[in-house]
Structures are given as C-alpha cells and as structure tokens.
PDB file of C-alpha atoms in Angstrom:
ATOM      1  CA  MET A 979     135.383 212.499  45.948  1.00  0.00           C
ATOM      2  CA  ARG A 980     138.105 211.632  43.413  1.00  0.00           C
ATOM      3  CA  GLY A 981     139.018 214.598  42.961  1.00  0.00           C
ATOM      4  CA  TYR A 982     139.469 216.330  45.760  1.00  0.00           C
ATOM      5  CA  LEU A 983     140.148 214.238  48.793  1.00  0.00           C
ATOM      6  CA  TRP A 984     141.908 211.220  46.820  1.00  0.00           C
ATOM      7  CA  ARG A 985     144.644 212.400  45.069  1.00  0.00           C
ATOM      8  CA  SER A 986     145.111 216.391  46.871  1.00  0.00           C
ATOM      9  CA  ALA A 987     143.881 216.014  50.459  1.00  0.00           C
ATOM     10  CA  ALA A 988     147.284 217.979  51.552  1.00  0.00           C
ATOM     11  CA  GLU A 989     146.358 220.964  48.903  1.00  0.00           C
ATOM     12  CA  GLU A 990     143.203 221.163  50.475  1.00  0.00           C
ATOM     13  CA  VAL A 991     144.862 221.459  53.925  1.00  0.00           C
ATOM     14  CA  ARG A 992     147.104 223.931  52.869  1.00  0.00           C
ATOM     15  CA  LYS A 993     144.423 225.701  51.250  1.00  0.00           C
ATOM     16  CA  VAL A 994     141.810 226.191  53.687  1.00  0.00           C
ATOM     17  CA  GLY A 995     143.238 224.217  56.659  1.00  0.00           C
ATOM     18  CA  GLY A 996     140.480 223.112  59.432  1.00  0.00           C
ATOM     19  CA  ALA A 997     138.005 223.497  57.221  1.00  0.00           C
ATOM     20  CA  ALA A 998     138.897 220.856  54.900  1.00  0.00           C
ATOM     21  CA  GLU A 999     137.670 217.731  57.380  1.00  0.00           C
ATOM     22  CA  THR A1000     134.118 218.502  56.753  1.00  0.00           C
ATOM     23  CA  LEU A1001     135.064 219.310  52.474  1.00  0.00           C
ATOM     24  CA  LEU A1002     133.208 216.553  51.407  1.00  0.00           C
ATOM     25  CA  PRO A1003     130.802 215.850  53.972  1.00  0.00           C
ATOM     26  CA  HIS A1004     129.502 212.549  53.782  1.00  0.00           C
ATOM     27  CA  ARG A1005     129.083 211.205  56.640  1.00  0.00           C
ATOM     28  CA  SER A1006     127.038 214.543  57.686  1.00  0.00           C
ATOM     29  CA  LEU A1007     124.817 214.355  54.760  1.00  0.00           C
ATOM     30  CA  LEU A1008     124.202 210.880  55.758  1.00  0.00           C
ATOM     31  CA  ARG A1009     122.876 211.917  59.665  1.00  0.00           C
ATOM     32  CA  HIS A1010     121.064 214.618  57.707  1.00  0.00           C
ATOM     33  CA  ARG A1011     119.316 211.906  55.565  1.00  0.00           C
ATOM     34  CA  ILE A1012     120.486 213.783  52.765  1.00  0.00           C
ATOM     35  CA  ALA A1013     120.250 211.539  49.207  1.00  0.00           C
ATOM     36  CA  PHE A1014     123.425 211.534  47.545  1.00  0.00           C
ATOM     37  CA  GLY A1015     125.182 209.151  45.516  1.00  0.00           C
ATOM     38  CA  LEU A1016     128.749 208.235  44.186  1.00  0.00           C
ATOM     39  CA  ALA A1017     130.756 208.819  41.295  1.00  0.00           C
ATOM     40  CA  THR A1018     133.231 210.309  39.100  1.00  0.00           C
ATOM     41  CA  ASP A1019     134.137 212.086  35.861  1.00  0.00           C
ATOM     42  CA  ASN A1020     137.311 210.805  35.416  1.00  0.00           C
ATOM     43  CA  LYS A1021     137.771 208.709  32.628  1.00  0.00           C
ATOM     44  CA  PRO A1022     138.055 205.717  32.613  1.00  0.00           C
ATOM     45  CA  ALA A1023     135.131 205.544  34.708  1.00  0.00           C
ATOM     46  CA  ASP A1024     136.056 203.473  38.498  1.00  0.00           C
ATOM     47  CA  PRO A1025     133.964 203.260  41.247  1.00  0.00           C
ATOM     48  CA  TRP A1026     135.797 201.325  43.386  1.00  0.00           C
ATOM     49  CA  LEU A1027     137.920 204.255  43.461  1.00  0.00           C
ATOM     50  CA  ALA A1028     135.550 206.706  44.538  1.00  0.00           C
ATOM     51  CA  PHE A1029     134.059 203.958  47.271  1.00  0.00           C
ATOM     52  CA  ALA A1030     137.648 203.443  48.754  1.00  0.00           C
ATOM     53  CA  ALA A1031     138.117 206.945  48.906  1.00  0.00           C
ATOM     54  CA  VAL A1032     135.384 207.796  50.973  1.00  0.00           C
ATOM     55  CA  VAL A1033     136.182 204.680  53.243  1.00  0.00           C
ATOM     56  CA  SER A1034     139.374 205.575  53.940  1.00  0.00           C
ATOM     57  CA  ARG A1035     139.772 209.566  53.070  1.00  0.00           C
ATOM     58  CA  ARG A1036     143.374 208.933  52.701  1.00  0.00           C
ATOM     59  CA  ASP A1037     145.316 210.744  50.396  1.00  0.00           C
ATOM     60  CA  MET A1038     146.762 208.724  47.839  1.00  0.00           C
ATOM     61  CA  THR A1039     150.091 210.472  47.857  1.00  0.00           C
ATOM     62  CA  SER A1040     150.804 211.578  51.646  1.00  0.00           C
ATOM     63  CA  GLY A1041     148.729 209.332  52.925  1.00  0.00           C
ATOM     64  CA  GLU A1042     147.153 211.891  55.277  1.00  0.00           C
ATOM     65  CA  VAL A1043     143.685 210.881  56.088  1.00  0.00           C
ATOM     66  CA  LEU A1044     141.471 213.915  55.770  1.00  0.00           C
ATOM     67  CA  GLY A1045     138.221 214.464  57.856  1.00  0.00           C
ATOM     68  CA  GLN A1046     138.323 211.114  59.356  1.00  0.00           C
ATOM     69  CA  GLY A1047     134.568 211.838  61.072  1.00  0.00           C
ATOM     70  CA  GLU A1048     133.328 212.328  57.396  1.00  0.00           C
ATOM     71  CA  ARG A1049     134.380 208.322  56.936  1.00  0.00           C
ATOM     72  CA  LEU A1050     131.532 206.063  55.407  1.00  0.00           C
ATOM     73  CA  THR A1051     131.487 202.861  56.377  1.00  0.00           C
ATOM     74  CA  ARG A1052     131.752 200.094  53.656  1.00  0.00           C
ATOM     75  CA  MET A1053     128.003 199.053  53.433  1.00  0.00           C
ATOM     76  CA  GLN A1054     127.040 203.089  53.007  1.00  0.00           C
ATOM     77  CA  ALA A1055     129.463 203.666  50.274  1.00  0.00           C
ATOM     78  CA  LEU A1056     127.981 200.643  48.433  1.00  0.00           C
ATOM     79  CA  HIS A1057     124.874 202.036  48.935  1.00  0.00           C
ATOM     80  CA  ALA A1058     125.425 205.382  47.994  1.00  0.00           C
ATOM     81  CA  LEU A1059     127.180 203.748  44.549  1.00  0.00           C
ATOM     82  CA  THR A1060     124.361 201.709  44.347  1.00  0.00           C
ATOM     83  CA  VAL A1061     121.064 203.668  45.199  1.00  0.00           C
ATOM     84  CA  GLY A1062     122.376 207.508  45.590  1.00  0.00           C
ATOM     85  CA  GLY A1063     123.887 206.470  42.044  1.00  0.00           C
ATOM     86  CA  ALA A1064     119.904 205.664  40.362  1.00  0.00           C
ATOM     87  CA  TRP A1065     118.400 208.256  42.619  1.00  0.00           C
ATOM     88  CA  VAL A1066     120.996 211.319  41.990  1.00  0.00           C
ATOM     89  CA  THR A1067     119.854 210.274  38.491  1.00  0.00           C
ATOM     90  CA  PHE A1068     116.242 209.994  38.695  1.00  0.00           C
ATOM     91  CA  ALA A1069     116.246 206.015  37.601  1.00  0.00           C
ATOM     92  CA  GLU A1070     115.065 204.925  41.479  1.00  0.00           C
ATOM     93  CA  ARG A1071     112.545 203.039  40.127  1.00  0.00           C
ATOM     94  CA  GLU A1072     114.214 201.623  37.891  1.00  0.00           C
ATOM     95  CA  ARG A1073     117.670 200.222  38.876  1.00  0.00           C
ATOM     96  CA  GLY A1074     119.541 200.578  42.639  1.00  0.00           C
ATOM     97  CA  VAL A1075     118.504 197.369  44.304  1.00  0.00           C
ATOM     98  CA  LEU A1076     117.669 193.847  42.363  1.00  0.00           C
ATOM     99  CA  ALA A1077     114.681 193.808  42.731  1.00  0.00           C
ATOM    100  CA  PRO A1078     111.721 191.909  39.801  1.00  0.00           C
ATOM    101  CA  GLY A1079     110.826 194.662  37.352  1.00  0.00           C
ATOM    102  CA  ARG A1080     114.290 196.277  37.984  1.00  0.00           C
ATOM    103  CA  MET A1081     116.583 196.701  35.053  1.00  0.00           C
ATOM    104  CA  ALA A1082     119.421 193.584  36.587  1.00  0.00           C
ATOM    105  CA  ASP A1083     122.462 195.741  35.677  1.00  0.00           C
ATOM    106  CA  LEU A1084     124.876 194.055  38.136  1.00  0.00           C
ATOM    107  CA  ALA A1085     128.497 193.407  38.577  1.00  0.00           C
ATOM    108  CA  VAL A1086     129.975 190.044  39.773  1.00  0.00           C
ATOM    109  CA  LEU A1087     133.171 190.719  41.439  1.00  0.00           C
ATOM    110  CA  ASP A1088     136.396 188.343  41.950  1.00  0.00           C
ATOM    111  CA  ARG A1089     136.283 189.743  46.140  1.00  0.00           C
ATOM    112  CA  ASP A1090     134.110 190.827  48.431  1.00  0.00           C
ATOM    113  CA  PRO A1091     134.540 194.642  48.852  1.00  0.00           C
ATOM    114  CA  LEU A1092     132.885 194.692  52.050  1.00  0.00           C
ATOM    115  CA  ALA A1093     135.557 192.462  53.567  1.00  0.00           C
ATOM    116  CA  LEU A1094     138.772 193.057  51.633  1.00  0.00           C
ATOM    117  CA  PRO A1095     141.790 194.848  53.384  1.00  0.00           C
ATOM    118  CA  LEU A1096     141.476 198.725  52.981  1.00  0.00           C
ATOM    119  CA  GLU A1097     144.986 199.108  50.936  1.00  0.00           C
ATOM    120  CA  GLU A1098     143.336 196.374  48.573  1.00  0.00           C
ATOM    121  CA  LEU A1099     139.873 198.334  48.589  1.00  0.00           C
ATOM    122  CA  ALA A1100     140.201 199.727  45.004  1.00  0.00           C
ATOM    123  CA  SER A1101     140.858 196.959  43.030  1.00  0.00           C
ATOM    124  CA  PRO A1102     138.942 194.438  42.971  1.00  0.00           C
ATOM    125  CA  SER A1103     137.842 192.838  39.247  1.00  0.00           C
ATOM    126  CA  CYS A1104     135.046 192.681  37.535  1.00  0.00           C
ATOM    127  CA  ARG A1105     133.835 188.921  36.188  1.00  0.00           C
ATOM    128  CA  LEU A1106     130.863 189.320  34.674  1.00  0.00           C
ATOM    129  CA  THR A1107     128.510 192.616  34.442  1.00  0.00           C
ATOM    130  CA  MET A1108     124.955 192.313  33.530  1.00  0.00           C
ATOM    131  CA  VAL A1109     122.917 195.371  31.545  1.00  0.00           C
ATOM    132  CA  GLY A1110     119.556 195.031  31.511  1.00  0.00           C
ATOM    133  CA  GLY A1111     119.538 190.857  32.669  1.00  0.00           C
ATOM    134  CA  ARG A1112     121.798 190.294  29.656  1.00  0.00           C
ATOM    135  CA  VAL A1113     125.374 189.201  30.169  1.00  0.00           C
ATOM    136  CA  VAL A1114     127.847 192.473  28.145  1.00  0.00           C
ATOM    137  CA  HIS A1115     131.214 190.897  29.380  1.00  0.00           C
ATOM    138  CA  GLY A1116     132.197 187.588  30.784  1.00  0.00           C
ATOM    139  CA  ASP A1117     131.189 184.342  31.066  1.00  0.00           C
ATOM    140  CA  VAL A1118     127.961 182.765  33.447  1.00  0.00           C
TER     141      VAL A1118
END
C-alpha cells in the first residue's frame, strides 16, 4: 500500500484514471473473504505507515483520498497487520494473536492506534518490544 498510495495516489489517478479507485482493494478482499496482511519492503520497516495508509487512503503529498470505498477500519487494519501478517507467512499457528503456546511477540505503544486522530496514525512510539516472550526493547 505504501509505495502505491501513500506517496503516489495522484500519479496513479493520472495514469489509470477511475481504475485507481480500486487499486489495492483491501475492503473488497475482506468482503470476498480473501486473507491478506499488511507489510512493506521499504526500510526502515514501519507498520504504522501501512496502517495509516489503509485507514486513510490519503496521498501524503496531495492530500487526495484514493479509493475511499476501499478504506479499512482501524480494527480491520490491526487484524491485517497481526493475524493477516502471520497467515501470509504461514505462521498462523505460532504468531498473530496473544494466546497460550504462541510466540508472544508484541509491542507496547505510547498511544492507542485505534483511538488516535487520523493525522497522528503513523506516529505511535514503541515503549516495549517482546520477541518470543522476552523483552528486547524497553523496560518492564
């Protein structure tokens, strides 16, 4: 999502016109019960930029919204980042949810991304990170 809509929505509209409204059709995927995850191959990897992009579908340069009908709710975006991410990497039995016997990979944020104002969605800070149940960043 980030590479095509976060930075270049206006360019995509110019290239393909109305077809750009359904570019990266996340809402349609959900409607058809097609599993997907949110990720980026950009460095540094920042899941909150992808989260903000699918919730707002707003181009960071022009402010234009592309494909409003394909927006996800915050809960749907969080599910795609966690459960969906585990599923697309064939790790759904080990990761994606906090449950007994799972990896216990998690991040504690300074703010709730489900409640932040839209313009602040891409900016929560990580206070604590656990991988495999062990703290690798921050203090308990």
